[in-house]
């Protein structure tokens, strides 16, 4: 038997095996190829929005601005009938704080916008109290009638402590502190001589001190946001 005939005989015997194995090999390669094609593509990691850009913070800031705008509108209405220079000054400060709150909101600093809006709201309330006292619109005082001067003094002391800690002796916060002191300077705490005018000035002083505290917080938040964005 020649070498050629031996090779032909060997090939003839192995041919059925090759026929059976070929579909399995090709099928496995095709399945592997399909598996590679159907593999999911790598997705980009989700980007977490900064805290000052979350929708919930935007909603809260917008709500605070709307509330401040309503109180400013009421104070502006009373200003057309009253002539209190102190109330007019507080109202002007409140309108400035509201403008700053709008700017902070547009810049994406929602926390500072909320604090500035709350400062504007308290300044508007302080102006309303003085206008209402001037126009005779004061309602019946509550149980805190005689306590109001002392509550206002507590807010003033807290404001002065935070100003000393932050080393602030000028600017809007300092101006409000001076207005609070001027309002309380003419208040009599003697129950025998305590009047509705003393009550209204004490209440306006308390609102003004609260506004200054919110404004101080807004300035701190504004600085923190600036440092974060650098």
GROMACS .gro file of C-alpha atoms in nm:
model
  230
    1UNK     CA    1   0.000   0.000   0.000
    2UNK     CA    2   0.136   0.332  -0.103
    3UNK     CA    3   0.158   0.640   0.115
    4UNK     CA    4  -0.111   0.811  -0.095
    5UNK     CA    5  -0.358   0.525  -0.052
    6UNK     CA    6  -0.294   0.515   0.322
    7UNK     CA    7  -0.360   0.887   0.352
    8UNK     CA    8  -0.682   0.857   0.145
    9UNK     CA    9  -0.802   0.570   0.361
   10UNK     CA   10  -0.728   0.766   0.681
   11UNK     CA   11  -0.903   1.075   0.548
   12UNK     CA   12  -1.205   0.871   0.447
   13UNK     CA   13  -1.237   0.729   0.794
   14UNK     CA   14  -1.208   1.070   0.969
   15UNK     CA   15  -1.437   1.258   0.733
   16UNK     CA   16  -1.762   1.178   0.921
   17UNK     CA   17  -1.602   1.299   1.240
   18UNK     CA   18  -1.503   1.627   1.079
   19UNK     CA   19  -1.854   1.670   0.940
   20UNK     CA   20  -2.001   1.625   1.287
   21UNK     CA   21  -1.754   1.854   1.462
   22UNK     CA   22  -1.765   2.140   1.210
   23UNK     CA   23  -2.118   2.271   1.306
   24UNK     CA   24  -2.029   2.258   1.675
   25UNK     CA   25  -1.709   2.456   1.627
   26UNK     CA   26  -1.873   2.712   1.400
   27UNK     CA   27  -2.175   2.737   1.624
   28UNK     CA   28  -1.963   2.799   1.931
   29UNK     CA   29  -1.771   3.075   1.751
   30UNK     CA   30  -2.094   3.237   1.632
   31UNK     CA   31  -2.246   3.223   1.979
   32UNK     CA   32  -1.933   3.376   2.126
   33UNK     CA   33  -1.948   3.651   1.866
   34UNK     CA   34  -2.314   3.717   1.937
   35UNK     CA   35  -2.236   3.724   2.307
   36UNK     CA   36  -1.975   3.990   2.253
   37UNK     CA   37  -2.213   4.197   2.042
   38UNK     CA   38  -2.499   4.177   2.293
   39UNK     CA   39  -2.283   4.271   2.590
   40UNK     CA   40  -2.414   4.599   2.740
   41UNK     CA   41  -2.205   4.905   2.679
   42UNK     CA   42  -2.035   5.071   2.975
   43UNK     CA   43  -2.255   5.353   3.104
   44UNK     CA   44  -2.117   5.681   3.231
   45UNK     CA   45  -2.139   5.731   3.610
   46UNK     CA   46  -2.433   5.935   3.733
   47UNK     CA   47  -2.343   6.292   3.816
   48UNK     CA   48  -2.470   6.402   4.156
   49UNK     CA   49  -2.587   6.761   4.151
   50UNK     CA   50  -2.432   6.995   4.408
   51UNK     CA   51  -2.646   7.064   4.711
   52UNK     CA   52  -2.718   7.421   4.598
   53UNK     CA   53  -2.867   7.297   4.270
   54UNK     CA   54  -3.111   7.035   4.394
   55UNK     CA   55  -3.475   7.089   4.295
   56UNK     CA   56  -3.594   7.073   4.656
   57UNK     CA   57  -3.360   7.355   4.758
   58UNK     CA   58  -3.477   7.561   4.463
   59UNK     CA   59  -3.839   7.505   4.564
   60UNK     CA   60  -3.775   7.612   4.923
   61UNK     CA   61  -3.582   7.921   4.818
   62UNK     CA   62  -3.857   8.021   4.575
   63UNK     CA   63  -4.118   7.977   4.847
   64UNK     CA   64  -3.921   8.197   5.088
   65UNK     CA   65  -3.882   8.466   4.824
   66UNK     CA   66  -4.254   8.461   4.752
   67UNK     CA   67  -4.331   8.496   5.124
   68UNK     CA   68  -4.090   8.788   5.159
   69UNK     CA   69  -4.239   8.955   4.853
   70UNK     CA   70  -4.588   8.935   5.003
   71UNK     CA   71  -4.479   9.100   5.329
   72UNK     CA   72  -4.290   9.368   5.139
   73UNK     CA   73  -4.601   9.442   4.934
   74UNK     CA   74  -4.807   9.481   5.252
   75UNK     CA   75  -4.547   9.711   5.406
   76UNK     CA   76  -4.532   9.917   5.085
   77UNK     CA   77  -4.910   9.955   5.097
   78UNK     CA   78  -4.892  10.089   5.453
   79UNK     CA   79  -4.605  10.320   5.360
   80UNK     CA   80  -4.840  10.510   5.129
   81UNK     CA   81  -5.046  10.610   5.435
   82UNK     CA   82  -4.779  10.633   5.705
   83UNK     CA   83  -4.483  10.865   5.743
   84UNK     CA   84  -4.255  10.688   5.993
   85UNK     CA   85  -3.893  10.749   5.884
   86UNK     CA   86  -3.774  10.442   6.076
   87UNK     CA   87  -4.031  10.221   5.904
   88UNK     CA   88  -3.934  10.365   5.566
   89UNK     CA   89  -3.569  10.291   5.634
   90UNK     CA   90  -3.646   9.932   5.734
   91UNK     CA   91  -3.863   9.885   5.428
   92UNK     CA   92  -3.584  10.013   5.205
   93UNK     CA   93  -3.341   9.768   5.364
   94UNK     CA   94  -3.590   9.488   5.312
   95UNK     CA   95  -3.629   9.567   4.944
   96UNK     CA   96  -3.250   9.566   4.903
   97UNK     CA   97  -3.224   9.228   5.074
   98UNK     CA   98  -3.497   9.092   4.849
   99UNK     CA   99  -3.308   9.207   4.540
  100UNK     CA  100  -2.997   9.033   4.672
  101UNK     CA  101  -3.200   8.718   4.735
  102UNK     CA  102  -3.316   8.718   4.374
  103UNK     CA  103  -2.957   8.753   4.254
  104UNK     CA  104  -2.842   8.465   4.476
  105UNK     CA  105  -3.126   8.250   4.347
  106UNK     CA  106  -3.028   8.317   3.986
  107UNK     CA  107  -2.665   8.240   4.070
  108UNK     CA  108  -2.761   7.902   4.213
  109UNK     CA  109  -2.678   7.982   4.577
  110UNK     CA  110  -3.012   7.870   4.713
  111UNK     CA  111  -2.910   7.863   5.079
  112UNK     CA  112  -2.791   8.224   5.075
  113UNK     CA  113  -3.106   8.318   4.882
  114UNK     CA  114  -3.322   8.169   5.157
  115UNK     CA  115  -3.141   8.357   5.433
  116UNK     CA  116  -3.158   8.685   5.242
  117UNK     CA  117  -3.528   8.631   5.175
  118UNK     CA  118  -3.591   8.567   5.545
  119UNK     CA  119  -3.400   8.885   5.627
  120UNK     CA  120  -3.622   9.076   5.382
  121UNK     CA  121  -3.933   8.920   5.536
  122UNK     CA  122  -3.836   9.021   5.891
  123UNK     CA  123  -3.750   9.374   5.781
  124UNK     CA  124  -4.087   9.404   5.611
  125UNK     CA  125  -4.257   9.283   5.932
  126UNK     CA  126  -4.062   9.538   6.134
  127UNK     CA  127  -4.173   9.816   5.900
  128UNK     CA  128  -4.535   9.697   5.915
  129UNK     CA  129  -4.535   9.703   6.294
  130UNK     CA  130  -4.420  10.065   6.300
  131UNK     CA  131  -4.664  10.172   6.030
  132UNK     CA  132  -4.954   9.994   6.200
  133UNK     CA  133  -4.870  10.163   6.531
  134UNK     CA  134  -4.859  10.500   6.358
  135UNK     CA  135  -5.189  10.443   6.177
  136UNK     CA  136  -5.365  10.291   6.479
  137UNK     CA  137  -5.402   9.943   6.329
  138UNK     CA  138  -5.248   9.760   6.625
  139UNK     CA  139  -5.456   9.469   6.745
  140UNK     CA  140  -5.490   9.334   7.096
  141UNK     CA  141  -5.149   9.241   7.237
  142UNK     CA  142  -5.085   8.887   7.348
  143UNK     CA  143  -4.934   8.754   7.666
  144UNK     CA  144  -4.590   8.862   7.546
  145UNK     CA  145  -4.688   9.229   7.557
  146UNK     CA  146  -4.458   9.315   7.847
  147UNK     CA  147  -4.196   9.055   7.750
  148UNK     CA  148  -4.130   9.192   7.401
  149UNK     CA  149  -3.856   9.441   7.502
  150UNK     CA  150  -3.665   9.169   7.681
  151UNK     CA  151  -3.701   8.925   7.388
  152UNK     CA  152  -3.572   9.197   7.156
  153UNK     CA  153  -3.276   9.260   7.386
  154UNK     CA  154  -3.196   8.888   7.381
  155UNK     CA  155  -3.185   8.889   6.999
  156UNK     CA  156  -2.967   9.200   7.007
  157UNK     CA  157  -2.722   9.037   7.249
  158UNK     CA  158  -2.703   8.728   7.030
  159UNK     CA  159  -2.644   8.944   6.723
  160UNK     CA  160  -2.365   9.136   6.893
  161UNK     CA  161  -2.198   8.813   7.005
  162UNK     CA  162  -2.204   8.668   6.652
  163UNK     CA  163  -2.078   8.994   6.506
  164UNK     CA  164  -1.788   8.995   6.753
  165UNK     CA  165  -1.708   8.634   6.665
  166UNK     CA  166  -1.713   8.714   6.291
  167UNK     CA  167  -1.522   9.040   6.350
  168UNK     CA  168  -1.791   9.251   6.177
  169UNK     CA  169  -1.809   9.620   6.260
  170UNK     CA  170  -1.941   9.769   5.936
  171UNK     CA  171  -2.175   9.693   5.649
  172UNK     CA  172  -2.543   9.602   5.635
  173UNK     CA  173  -2.538   9.387   5.948
  174UNK     CA  174  -2.378   9.667   6.148
  175UNK     CA  175  -2.634   9.916   6.014
  176UNK     CA  176  -2.919   9.693   6.127
  177UNK     CA  177  -2.761   9.653   6.468
  178UNK     CA  178  -2.755  10.031   6.506
  179UNK     CA  179  -3.122  10.051   6.406
  180UNK     CA  180  -3.212   9.789   6.664
  181UNK     CA  181  -3.030   9.987   6.932
  182UNK     CA  182  -3.205  10.307   6.827
  183UNK     CA  183  -3.544  10.138   6.841
  184UNK     CA  184  -3.482  10.000   7.188
  185UNK     CA  185  -3.323  10.322   7.311
  186UNK     CA  186  -3.662  10.496   7.343
  187UNK     CA  187  -3.845  10.198   7.495
  188UNK     CA  188  -3.958  10.214   7.855
  189UNK     CA  189  -3.961   9.879   8.035
  190UNK     CA  190  -4.135  10.017   8.340
  191UNK     CA  191  -4.482   9.852   8.353
  192UNK     CA  192  -4.636  10.172   8.486
  193UNK     CA  193  -4.527  10.374   8.183
  194UNK     CA  194  -4.509  10.099   7.918
  195UNK     CA  195  -4.727  10.189   7.617
  196UNK     CA  196  -4.831  10.050   7.280
  197UNK     CA  197  -4.561  10.264   7.121
  198UNK     CA  198  -4.300  10.088   7.337
  199UNK     CA  199  -4.448   9.755   7.238
  200UNK     CA  200  -4.438   9.833   6.865
  201UNK     CA  201  -4.081   9.961   6.877
  202UNK     CA  202  -3.970   9.655   7.075
  203UNK     CA  203  -4.140   9.424   6.827
  204UNK     CA  204  -3.983   9.606   6.533
  205UNK     CA  205  -3.644   9.581   6.704
  206UNK     CA  206  -3.686   9.207   6.750
  207UNK     CA  207  -3.775   9.159   6.382
  208UNK     CA  208  -3.480   9.375   6.279
  209UNK     CA  209  -3.238   9.177   6.495
  210UNK     CA  210  -3.367   8.853   6.346
  211UNK     CA  211  -3.320   9.001   5.999
  212UNK     CA  212  -2.959   9.090   6.083
  213UNK     CA  213  -2.895   8.734   6.201
  214UNK     CA  214  -3.033   8.593   5.875
  215UNK     CA  215  -2.826   8.841   5.678
  216UNK     CA  216  -2.514   8.737   5.869
  217UNK     CA  217  -2.587   8.374   5.787
  218UNK     CA  218  -2.637   8.465   5.421
  219UNK     CA  219  -2.298   8.634   5.406
  220UNK     CA  220  -2.132   8.329   5.559
  221UNK     CA  221  -2.307   8.094   5.315
  222UNK     CA  222  -2.214   8.316   5.025
  223UNK     CA  223  -1.849   8.295   5.123
  224UNK     CA  224  -1.865   7.918   5.169
  225UNK     CA  225  -2.021   7.872   4.827
  226UNK     CA  226  -1.757   8.090   4.667
  227UNK     CA  227  -1.483   7.883   4.823
  228UNK     CA  228  -1.653   7.560   4.715
  229UNK     CA  229  -1.681   7.666   4.353
  230UNK     CA  230  -1.317   7.763   4.315
   0.00000   0.00000   0.00000
